């Protein structure tokens, strides 16, 4: 079962010494793929996301580890690793490789990516999706008459709507960010236990956003509360300064950070109403902070430190947020060790 979720600096910091654990999967964030990795990461199912770290570290890694025997597999372009109760998977698709179909290449690539992932989940029986990570180049760029994030949303909706797809189940948590260059990159975690989609009473559900945000709405929940063996896990989606469906505090990074934190607390509060064994608060979580303008990182970090306190675990990455007027987005996962 899943025993460790950690955010570590790499290549200099090796994962904490729990030698009986095996890597289930890892996301490595850095401007360039690191030249060397600790052995455990070098052997792990991993995906590199070309986003510079904003805290002086060369690379940071989000690592999921299990105490059970892990097995690798591949189906189509999807590579995955699972331990009997949880599965980590990933794929990358170059838009240039998509056959021309009339749809914008990013939309077609997104449809292909999600369709292939759902095939894996069907074939392996991991049909409770915990969360998706979505990364794409030029997320705010317009092409084919539509912003690329909106093209992505169309492809995602089409894949979830396919008859018989596991995508027909609970809507999972997600994030969607842009980097400068690279293939469409989708990673995911899924399990076999019960999952509950959590929404935020301060926000319109993303899948009900009005058409001003694109012809097809985004498809994610504000958080997934997941049963994974003995643990209750909480995956908090990318959270931003949005009330209702509108961006608040355009141009003001301090106010956007504060609003984002209020939204995070609102989602934690909703999760606590549904949690059976756990209580989540700001201190229970590991944070990934996506920052549009590198110069804003000090302001954001100071505010997060103030809100969370001395135990804060966070990584800060340079990324494009899916709305032009959003300066940051924060996602989080609950700690497993309770400290
Ligand atoms: C928002 O609340 C901000 O398209 O998967 C956050 C998390 C956002 C996930 C996604 C988008 C996504 O609408 C953007």
mmCIF file of C-alpha atoms and ligand atoms in Angstrom:
data_model
loop_
_atom_site.group_PDB
_atom_site.id
_atom_site.type_symbol
_atom_site.label_atom_id
_atom_site.label_comp_id
_atom_site.label_asym_id
_atom_site.label_seq_id
_atom_site.Cartn_x
_atom_site.Cartn_y
_atom_site.Cartn_z
ATOM 1 C CA UNK A 1 0.000 0.000 0.000
ATOM 2 C CA UNK A 2 0.983 3.628 -0.374
ATOM 3 C CA UNK A 3 3.321 4.454 2.511
ATOM 4 C CA UNK A 4 5.107 7.667 1.624
ATOM 5 C CA UNK A 5 4.348 10.825 -0.321
ATOM 6 C CA UNK A 6 7.197 13.304 -0.336
ATOM 7 C CA UNK A 7 8.439 16.445 -2.008
ATOM 8 C CA UNK A 8 12.211 16.327 -2.240
ATOM 9 C CA UNK A 9 15.006 18.327 -3.776
ATOM 10 C CA UNK A 10 16.919 16.306 -6.285
ATOM 11 C CA UNK A 11 19.613 15.232 -7.255
ATOM 12 C CA UNK A 12 21.198 16.212 -3.951
ATOM 13 C CA UNK A 13 18.625 14.891 -1.530
ATOM 14 C CA UNK A 14 17.946 11.163 -1.549
ATOM 15 C CA UNK A 15 14.486 9.994 -0.524
ATOM 16 C CA UNK A 16 14.233 9.453 3.225
ATOM 17 C CA UNK A 17 15.715 6.169 4.381
ATOM 18 C CA UNK A 18 12.858 3.707 4.279
ATOM 19 C CA UNK A 19 14.655 1.066 2.341
ATOM 20 C CA UNK A 20 11.755 -1.367 2.345
ATOM 21 C CA UNK A 21 9.726 1.077 0.230
ATOM 22 C CA UNK A 22 9.634 1.037 -3.555
ATOM 23 C CA UNK A 23 8.882 3.954 -5.836
ATOM 24 C CA UNK A 24 5.467 3.754 -7.421
ATOM 25 C CA UNK A 25 5.945 6.915 -9.438
ATOM 26 C CA UNK A 26 7.590 10.308 -9.496
ATOM 27 C CA UNK A 27 7.110 13.697 -11.110
ATOM 28 C CA UNK A 28 10.365 15.580 -11.563
ATOM 29 C CA UNK A 29 10.150 19.318 -12.101
ATOM 30 C CA UNK A 30 13.159 21.197 -13.459
ATOM 31 C CA UNK A 31 14.117 23.440 -16.352
ATOM 32 C CA UNK A 32 16.171 20.647 -17.931
ATOM 33 C CA UNK A 33 16.024 16.947 -17.121
ATOM 34 C CA UNK A 34 18.554 16.435 -14.275
ATOM 35 C CA UNK A 35 21.807 14.840 -15.437
ATOM 36 C CA UNK A 36 21.920 12.503 -12.459
ATOM 37 C CA UNK A 37 19.329 11.152 -10.075
ATOM 38 C CA UNK A 38 19.467 9.178 -6.831
ATOM 39 C CA UNK A 39 19.244 5.449 -7.664
ATOM 40 C CA UNK A 40 15.705 5.123 -6.397
ATOM 41 C CA UNK A 41 14.468 7.851 -8.743
ATOM 42 C CA UNK A 42 16.605 6.697 -11.648
ATOM 43 C CA UNK A 43 14.807 3.347 -11.486
ATOM 44 C CA UNK A 44 11.349 4.738 -10.817
ATOM 45 C CA UNK A 45 8.452 5.249 -13.198
ATOM 46 C CA UNK A 46 8.898 8.960 -13.635
ATOM 47 C CA UNK A 47 7.870 11.891 -15.740
ATOM 48 C CA UNK A 48 9.897 15.048 -16.291
ATOM 49 C CA UNK A 49 7.991 18.335 -16.378
ATOM 50 C CA UNK A 50 10.005 21.208 -17.872
ATOM 51 C CA UNK A 51 9.223 23.832 -15.226
ATOM 52 C CA UNK A 52 12.010 25.740 -13.476
ATOM 53 C CA UNK A 53 12.049 25.632 -9.662
ATOM 54 C CA UNK A 54 11.829 29.043 -8.070
ATOM 55 C CA UNK A 55 13.601 28.268 -4.826
ATOM 56 C CA UNK A 56 17.150 27.877 -6.082
ATOM 57 C CA UNK A 57 16.981 24.109 -6.307
ATOM 58 C CA UNK A 58 17.934 22.461 -9.585
ATOM 59 C CA UNK A 59 15.000 20.069 -9.463
ATOM 60 C CA UNK A 60 12.238 18.938 -7.154
ATOM 61 C CA UNK A 61 10.425 15.655 -7.136
ATOM 62 C CA UNK A 62 7.001 14.530 -5.978
ATOM 63 C CA UNK A 63 7.500 10.898 -5.078
ATOM 64 C CA UNK A 64 4.945 8.195 -4.221
ATOM 65 C CA UNK A 65 6.256 5.055 -2.497
ATOM 66 C CA UNK A 66 4.713 1.735 -1.588
ATOM 67 C CA UNK A 67 5.581 -1.076 0.833
ATOM 68 C CA UNK A 68 4.197 -3.685 -1.564
ATOM 69 C CA UNK A 69 5.726 -5.317 -4.614
ATOM 70 C CA UNK A 70 5.398 -2.953 -7.591
ATOM 71 C CA UNK A 71 4.884 -4.019 -11.216
ATOM 72 C CA UNK A 72 5.401 -1.970 -14.381
ATOM 73 C CA UNK A 73 3.241 -2.104 -17.448
ATOM 74 C CA UNK A 74 2.595 -0.338 -20.719
ATOM 75 C CA UNK A 75 -0.494 -0.097 -22.896
ATOM 76 C CA UNK A 76 -0.254 2.033 -26.017
ATOM 77 C CA UNK A 77 1.732 5.093 -25.004
ATOM 78 C CA UNK A 78 0.695 4.889 -21.343
ATOM 79 C CA UNK A 79 3.359 3.628 -18.937
ATOM 80 C CA UNK A 80 2.292 2.683 -15.447
ATOM 81 C CA UNK A 81 3.389 1.131 -12.186
ATOM 82 C CA UNK A 82 1.089 -0.439 -9.605
ATOM 83 C CA UNK A 83 1.225 -2.283 -6.295
ATOM 84 C CA UNK A 84 -2.118 -4.063 -6.089
ATOM 85 C CA UNK A 85 -4.011 -1.164 -4.566
ATOM 86 C CA UNK A 86 -2.764 1.983 -6.295
ATOM 87 C CA UNK A 87 -1.531 2.800 -9.795
ATOM 88 C CA UNK A 88 0.610 5.681 -11.054
ATOM 89 C CA UNK A 89 0.689 6.262 -14.788
ATOM 90 C CA UNK A 90 1.845 8.775 -17.348
ATOM 91 C CA UNK A 91 2.089 9.511 -21.028
ATOM 92 C CA UNK A 92 3.399 12.209 -23.314
ATOM 93 C CA UNK A 93 2.065 12.945 -26.784
ATOM 94 C CA UNK A 94 3.756 15.187 -29.338
ATOM 95 C CA UNK A 95 1.079 17.188 -31.120
ATOM 96 C CA UNK A 96 3.069 16.925 -34.358
ATOM 97 C CA UNK A 97 2.477 13.173 -34.293
ATOM 98 C CA UNK A 98 -1.296 13.521 -34.410
ATOM 99 C CA UNK A 99 -2.896 12.673 -37.752
ATOM 100 C CA UNK A 100 -4.795 15.686 -39.075
ATOM 101 C CA UNK A 101 -8.418 15.137 -38.125
ATOM 102 C CA UNK A 102 -10.010 18.554 -38.418
ATOM 103 C CA UNK A 103 -9.757 19.114 -34.665
ATOM 104 C CA UNK A 104 -6.830 21.230 -33.402
ATOM 105 C CA UNK A 105 -3.818 18.939 -32.744
ATOM 106 C CA UNK A 106 -3.828 19.661 -28.989
ATOM 107 C CA UNK A 107 -7.511 18.726 -28.755
ATOM 108 C CA UNK A 108 -6.888 15.504 -30.686
ATOM 109 C CA UNK A 109 -3.833 14.703 -28.529
ATOM 110 C CA UNK A 110 -5.839 15.290 -25.345
ATOM 111 C CA UNK A 111 -8.637 13.029 -26.550
ATOM 112 C CA UNK A 112 -6.089 10.338 -27.412
ATOM 113 C CA UNK A 113 -4.297 10.698 -24.063
ATOM 114 C CA UNK A 114 -7.447 10.379 -21.954
ATOM 115 C CA UNK A 115 -8.910 7.585 -24.087
ATOM 116 C CA UNK A 116 -5.684 5.599 -23.695
ATOM 117 C CA UNK A 117 -5.596 6.240 -19.935
ATOM 118 C CA UNK A 118 -9.180 5.057 -19.541
ATOM 119 C CA UNK A 119 -8.272 1.878 -21.470
ATOM 120 C CA UNK A 120 -5.471 1.233 -18.964
ATOM 121 C CA UNK A 121 -7.781 1.768 -16.014
ATOM 122 C CA UNK A 122 -10.390 -0.550 -17.559
ATOM 123 C CA UNK A 123 -7.809 -3.227 -18.301
ATOM 124 C CA UNK A 124 -6.146 -3.106 -14.878
ATOM 125 C CA UNK A 125 -9.224 -2.629 -12.688
ATOM 126 C CA UNK A 126 -7.980 0.580 -11.049
ATOM 127 C CA UNK A 127 -11.234 2.350 -11.721
ATOM 128 C CA UNK A 128 -11.211 4.995 -8.956
ATOM 129 C CA UNK A 129 -9.266 7.953 -10.303
ATOM 130 C CA UNK A 130 -7.597 10.033 -7.596
ATOM 131 C CA UNK A 131 -6.182 12.819 -9.700
ATOM 132 C CA UNK A 132 -4.700 13.960 -13.026
ATOM 133 C CA UNK A 133 -1.723 16.214 -13.702
ATOM 134 C CA UNK A 134 -1.958 18.045 -17.074
ATOM 135 C CA UNK A 135 0.917 19.973 -18.622
ATOM 136 C CA UNK A 136 1.008 21.532 -22.075
ATOM 137 C CA UNK A 137 3.009 24.059 -24.055
ATOM 138 C CA UNK A 138 1.609 27.513 -24.766
ATOM 139 C CA UNK A 139 -1.505 27.059 -22.608
ATOM 140 C CA UNK A 140 -2.612 30.688 -23.165
ATOM 141 C CA UNK A 141 -1.737 30.797 -26.867
ATOM 142 C CA UNK A 142 -4.554 31.141 -29.400
ATOM 143 C CA UNK A 143 -4.578 28.898 -32.458
ATOM 144 C CA UNK A 144 -7.300 27.361 -34.646
ATOM 145 C CA UNK A 145 -9.616 30.100 -33.368
ATOM 146 C CA UNK A 146 -9.452 29.002 -29.719
ATOM 147 C CA UNK A 147 -7.103 29.370 -26.759
ATOM 148 C CA UNK A 148 -5.086 26.182 -26.336
ATOM 149 C CA UNK A 149 -6.354 25.524 -22.788
ATOM 150 C CA UNK A 150 -9.867 25.553 -24.254
ATOM 151 C CA UNK A 151 -8.818 23.125 -26.993
ATOM 152 C CA UNK A 152 -7.523 20.872 -24.218
ATOM 153 C CA UNK A 153 -10.864 21.154 -22.395
ATOM 154 C CA UNK A 154 -12.742 20.069 -25.523
ATOM 155 C CA UNK A 155 -10.536 16.993 -25.974
ATOM 156 C CA UNK A 156 -10.855 16.069 -22.290
ATOM 157 C CA UNK A 157 -14.657 16.371 -22.319
ATOM 158 C CA UNK A 158 -14.909 14.213 -25.442
ATOM 159 C CA UNK A 159 -12.835 11.444 -23.874
ATOM 160 C CA UNK A 160 -14.763 11.478 -20.571
ATOM 161 C CA UNK A 161 -18.043 11.318 -22.511
ATOM 162 C CA UNK A 162 -17.166 8.130 -24.369
ATOM 163 C CA UNK A 163 -19.734 5.426 -23.602
ATOM 164 C CA UNK A 164 -18.500 2.780 -21.176
ATOM 165 C CA UNK A 165 -15.438 4.798 -20.182
ATOM 166 C CA UNK A 166 -14.307 4.795 -16.527
ATOM 167 C CA UNK A 167 -14.343 8.543 -17.020
ATOM 168 C CA UNK A 168 -18.089 8.204 -16.490
ATOM 169 C CA UNK A 169 -17.435 7.697 -12.761
ATOM 170 C CA UNK A 170 -16.585 10.302 -10.144
ATOM 171 C CA UNK A 171 -14.956 13.451 -11.509
ATOM 172 C CA UNK A 172 -11.379 13.513 -10.175
ATOM 173 C CA UNK A 173 -9.130 16.287 -8.929
ATOM 174 C CA UNK A 174 -6.671 17.784 -11.407
ATOM 175 C CA UNK A 175 -4.294 20.558 -12.285
ATOM 176 C CA UNK A 176 -3.652 22.072 -15.727
ATOM 177 C CA UNK A 177 -0.585 24.228 -16.336
ATOM 178 C CA UNK A 178 1.541 25.488 -19.165
ATOM 179 C CA UNK A 179 5.268 25.266 -19.795
ATOM 180 C CA UNK A 180 7.261 26.866 -22.565
ATOM 181 C CA UNK A 181 8.003 23.800 -24.600
ATOM 182 C CA UNK A 182 7.260 20.128 -24.493
ATOM 183 C CA UNK A 183 4.724 17.473 -25.406
ATOM 184 C CA UNK A 184 1.271 17.207 -23.852
ATOM 185 C CA UNK A 185 2.064 15.426 -20.584
ATOM 186 C CA UNK A 186 -0.597 13.710 -18.490
ATOM 187 C CA UNK A 187 0.080 11.793 -15.271
ATOM 188 C CA UNK A 188 -2.460 10.174 -12.985
ATOM 189 C CA UNK A 189 -3.035 8.206 -9.815
ATOM 190 C CA UNK A 190 -5.861 5.712 -9.443
ATOM 191 C CA UNK A 191 -6.931 3.098 -6.932
ATOM 192 C CA UNK A 192 -9.569 0.499 -6.215
ATOM 193 C CA UNK A 193 -11.293 1.930 -3.162
ATOM 194 C CA UNK A 194 -14.058 4.443 -2.796
ATOM 195 C CA UNK A 195 -13.516 8.044 -3.952
ATOM 196 C CA UNK A 196 -15.581 11.121 -3.171
ATOM 197 C CA UNK A 197 -15.462 14.287 -5.291
ATOM 198 C CA UNK A 198 -15.341 17.424 -3.160
ATOM 199 C CA UNK A 199 -16.540 20.834 -4.401
ATOM 200 C CA UNK A 200 -16.046 24.347 -3.008
ATOM 201 C CA UNK A 201 -19.178 26.230 -1.888
ATOM 202 C CA UNK A 202 -17.433 29.519 -2.759
ATOM 203 C CA UNK A 203 -16.977 28.440 -6.383
ATOM 204 C CA UNK A 204 -19.138 27.253 -9.241
ATOM 205 C CA UNK A 205 -18.051 23.696 -10.060
ATOM 206 C CA UNK A 206 -15.583 23.906 -12.939
ATOM 207 C CA UNK A 207 -17.697 21.518 -15.023
ATOM 208 C CA UNK A 208 -20.542 24.052 -14.730
ATOM 209 C CA UNK A 209 -18.508 27.116 -15.765
ATOM 210 C CA UNK A 210 -20.500 29.213 -18.280
ATOM 211 C CA UNK A 211 -19.417 29.193 -21.967
ATOM 212 C CA UNK A 212 -17.429 32.429 -21.632
ATOM 213 C CA UNK A 213 -14.522 30.162 -20.536
ATOM 214 C CA UNK A 214 -14.703 28.053 -23.665
ATOM 215 C CA UNK A 215 -17.142 25.876 -25.623
ATOM 216 C CA UNK A 216 -16.552 22.855 -23.347
ATOM 217 C CA UNK A 217 -16.068 23.331 -19.624
ATOM 218 C CA UNK A 218 -13.047 22.107 -17.673
ATOM 219 C CA UNK A 219 -13.651 18.694 -16.097
ATOM 220 C CA UNK A 220 -12.314 18.291 -12.581
ATOM 221 C CA UNK A 221 -13.511 18.428 -8.988
ATOM 222 C CA UNK A 222 -11.972 20.689 -6.353
ATOM 223 C CA UNK A 223 -10.579 17.687 -4.487
ATOM 224 C CA UNK A 224 -10.741 13.902 -4.327
ATOM 225 C CA UNK A 225 -11.103 12.173 -0.966
ATOM 226 C CA UNK A 226 -9.848 8.652 -1.584
ATOM 227 C CA UNK A 227 -9.845 5.446 0.431
ATOM 228 C CA UNK A 228 -6.517 3.733 -0.084
ATOM 229 C CA UNK A 229 -6.226 0.689 2.196
ATOM 230 C CA UNK A 230 -6.007 2.038 5.755
ATOM 231 C CA UNK A 231 -5.438 5.632 4.707
ATOM 232 C CA UNK A 232 -7.783 8.381 3.680
ATOM 233 C CA UNK A 233 -5.989 10.547 1.128
ATOM 234 C CA UNK A 234 -6.950 14.021 0.022
ATOM 235 C CA UNK A 235 -5.876 15.324 -3.379
ATOM 236 C CA UNK A 236 -6.566 19.029 -3.697
ATOM 237 C CA UNK A 237 -6.857 20.341 -7.252
ATOM 238 C CA UNK A 238 -5.067 23.385 -8.533
ATOM 239 C CA UNK A 239 -6.744 26.175 -6.574
ATOM 240 C CA UNK A 240 -6.764 29.823 -7.579
ATOM 241 C CA UNK A 241 -8.275 33.224 -6.859
ATOM 242 C CA UNK A 242 -11.696 32.430 -8.286
ATOM 243 C CA UNK A 243 -15.041 33.171 -6.641
ATOM 244 C CA UNK A 244 -18.164 31.890 -8.350
ATOM 245 C CA UNK A 245 -16.605 31.453 -11.775
ATOM 246 C CA UNK A 246 -14.772 34.791 -11.898
ATOM 247 C CA UNK A 247 -11.158 35.698 -11.266
ATOM 248 C CA UNK A 248 -10.745 38.041 -8.316
ATOM 249 C CA UNK A 249 -7.895 40.533 -7.717
ATOM 250 C CA UNK A 250 -6.475 40.630 -11.258
ATOM 251 C CA UNK A 251 -2.960 42.055 -11.107
ATOM 252 C CA UNK A 252 -2.606 41.754 -7.292
ATOM 253 C CA UNK A 253 -0.531 38.744 -6.321
ATOM 254 C CA UNK A 254 -0.866 39.255 -2.566
ATOM 255 C CA UNK A 255 -4.664 39.351 -2.682
ATOM 256 C CA UNK A 256 -4.768 36.416 -5.110
ATOM 257 C CA UNK A 257 -2.624 34.384 -2.710
ATOM 258 C CA UNK A 258 -4.908 35.194 0.221
ATOM 259 C CA UNK A 259 -8.051 34.361 -1.782
ATOM 260 C CA UNK A 260 -6.484 31.086 -2.928
ATOM 261 C CA UNK A 261 -5.747 30.154 0.683
ATOM 262 C CA UNK A 262 -9.332 30.904 1.700
ATOM 263 C CA UNK A 263 -10.475 28.648 -1.145
ATOM 264 C CA UNK A 264 -8.125 25.892 0.008
ATOM 265 C CA UNK A 265 -9.494 26.150 3.547
ATOM 266 C CA UNK A 266 -13.050 25.981 2.193
ATOM 267 C CA UNK A 267 -12.250 22.771 0.303
ATOM 268 C CA UNK A 268 -10.512 21.249 3.354
ATOM 269 C CA UNK A 269 -13.609 22.105 5.373
ATOM 270 C CA UNK A 270 -15.855 20.331 2.847
ATOM 271 C CA UNK A 271 -13.509 17.328 2.844
ATOM 272 C CA UNK A 272 -13.690 17.133 6.632
ATOM 273 C CA UNK A 273 -17.481 16.817 6.455
ATOM 274 C CA UNK A 274 -17.038 13.665 4.350
ATOM 275 C CA UNK A 275 -13.892 12.178 5.903
ATOM 276 C CA UNK A 276 -14.457 9.186 8.167
ATOM 277 C CA UNK A 277 -11.125 8.918 9.952
ATOM 278 C CA UNK A 278 -9.145 12.050 9.108
ATOM 279 C CA UNK A 279 -9.157 15.733 9.847
ATOM 280 C CA UNK A 280 -7.443 17.957 7.301
ATOM 281 C CA UNK A 281 -6.114 21.448 7.887
ATOM 282 C CA UNK A 282 -3.510 23.657 6.168
ATOM 283 C CA UNK A 283 -0.792 21.859 8.121
ATOM 284 C CA UNK A 284 -1.860 18.407 6.870
ATOM 285 C CA UNK A 285 -0.837 19.120 3.292
ATOM 286 C CA UNK A 286 2.168 19.128 0.931
ATOM 287 C CA UNK A 287 1.911 22.015 -1.551
ATOM 288 C CA UNK A 288 2.934 22.583 -5.156
ATOM 289 C CA UNK A 289 2.743 26.267 -6.036
ATOM 290 C CA UNK A 290 2.662 27.333 -9.686
ATOM 291 C CA UNK A 291 3.760 30.944 -10.169
ATOM 292 C CA UNK A 292 3.251 32.950 -13.369
ATOM 293 C CA UNK A 293 5.833 35.690 -12.686
ATOM 294 C CA UNK A 294 9.019 34.473 -11.022
ATOM 295 C CA UNK A 295 9.403 37.810 -9.220
ATOM 296 C CA UNK A 296 6.205 37.090 -7.227
ATOM 297 C CA UNK A 297 7.539 34.017 -5.478
ATOM 298 C CA UNK A 298 8.745 35.835 -2.341
ATOM 299 C CA UNK A 299 5.323 37.418 -1.762
ATOM 300 C CA UNK A 300 3.509 34.128 -2.276
ATOM 301 C CA UNK A 301 5.905 32.146 -0.104
ATOM 302 C CA UNK A 302 5.692 34.665 2.749
ATOM 303 C CA UNK A 303 1.896 34.502 2.724
ATOM 304 C CA UNK A 304 1.873 30.700 2.615
ATOM 305 C CA UNK A 305 4.384 30.537 5.480
ATOM 306 C CA UNK A 306 2.216 32.865 7.505
ATOM 307 C CA UNK A 307 -0.930 30.830 6.868
ATOM 308 C CA UNK A 308 0.521 27.334 7.302
ATOM 309 C CA UNK A 309 3.210 27.982 9.879
ATOM 310 C CA UNK A 310 6.658 26.522 10.428
ATOM 311 C CA UNK A 311 5.839 22.981 9.219
ATOM 312 C CA UNK A 312 5.185 24.201 5.658
ATOM 313 C CA UNK A 313 6.225 21.770 2.909
ATOM 314 C CA UNK A 314 5.998 23.482 -0.487
ATOM 315 C CA UNK A 315 7.669 23.612 -3.866
ATOM 316 C CA UNK A 316 7.479 26.659 -6.130
ATOM 317 C CA UNK A 317 7.507 26.307 -9.918
ATOM 318 C CA UNK A 318 7.459 28.778 -12.824
ATOM 319 C CA UNK A 319 4.388 27.973 -14.884
ATOM 320 C CA UNK A 320 1.667 29.521 -17.000
ATOM 321 C CA UNK A 321 -1.732 29.404 -15.326
ATOM 322 C CA UNK A 322 -4.743 28.539 -17.488
ATOM 323 C CA UNK A 323 -6.342 31.996 -17.215
ATOM 324 C CA UNK A 324 -4.302 35.014 -18.288
ATOM 325 C CA UNK A 325 -5.358 36.968 -15.194
ATOM 326 C CA UNK A 326 -4.380 34.294 -12.659
ATOM 327 C CA UNK A 327 -0.937 34.833 -11.136
ATOM 328 C CA UNK A 328 -0.778 31.598 -9.166
ATOM 329 C CA UNK A 329 -2.384 28.216 -8.611
ATOM 330 C CA UNK A 330 -1.749 25.956 -5.612
ATOM 331 C CA UNK A 331 -2.366 22.200 -5.460
ATOM 332 C CA UNK A 332 -1.819 19.920 -2.499
ATOM 333 C CA UNK A 333 -1.880 16.358 -1.250
ATOM 334 C CA UNK A 334 -2.381 15.212 2.316
ATOM 335 C CA UNK A 335 0.669 13.971 4.202
ATOM 336 C CA UNK A 336 0.678 10.279 4.993
ATOM 337 C CA UNK A 337 2.717 10.419 8.156
ATOM 338 C CA UNK A 338 0.414 12.840 9.918
ATOM 339 C CA UNK A 339 3.272 15.126 10.947
HETATM 340 C C1 LIG B 1 -9.902 26.982 -11.921
HETATM 341 O O1 LIG B 1 -10.302 26.855 -10.762
HETATM 342 C C2 LIG B 1 -8.417 27.211 -12.085
HETATM 343 O O2 LIG B 1 -8.473 22.308 -16.132
HETATM 344 O O3 LIG B 1 -7.853 20.594 -14.925
HETATM 345 C C3 LIG B 1 -7.395 24.394 -11.730
HETATM 346 C C4 LIG B 1 -7.282 23.006 -11.595
HETATM 347 C C5 LIG B 1 -7.715 24.935 -12.963
HETATM 348 C C6 LIG B 1 -7.484 22.167 -12.690
HETATM 349 C C7 LIG B 1 -8.048 21.810 -15.071
HETATM 350 C C8 LIG B 1 -7.910 24.079 -14.056
HETATM 351 C C9 LIG B 1 -7.805 22.708 -13.921
HETATM 352 O O4 LIG B 1 -10.661 26.965 -12.889
HETATM 353 C C10 LIG B 1 -7.807 26.401 -13.143
#
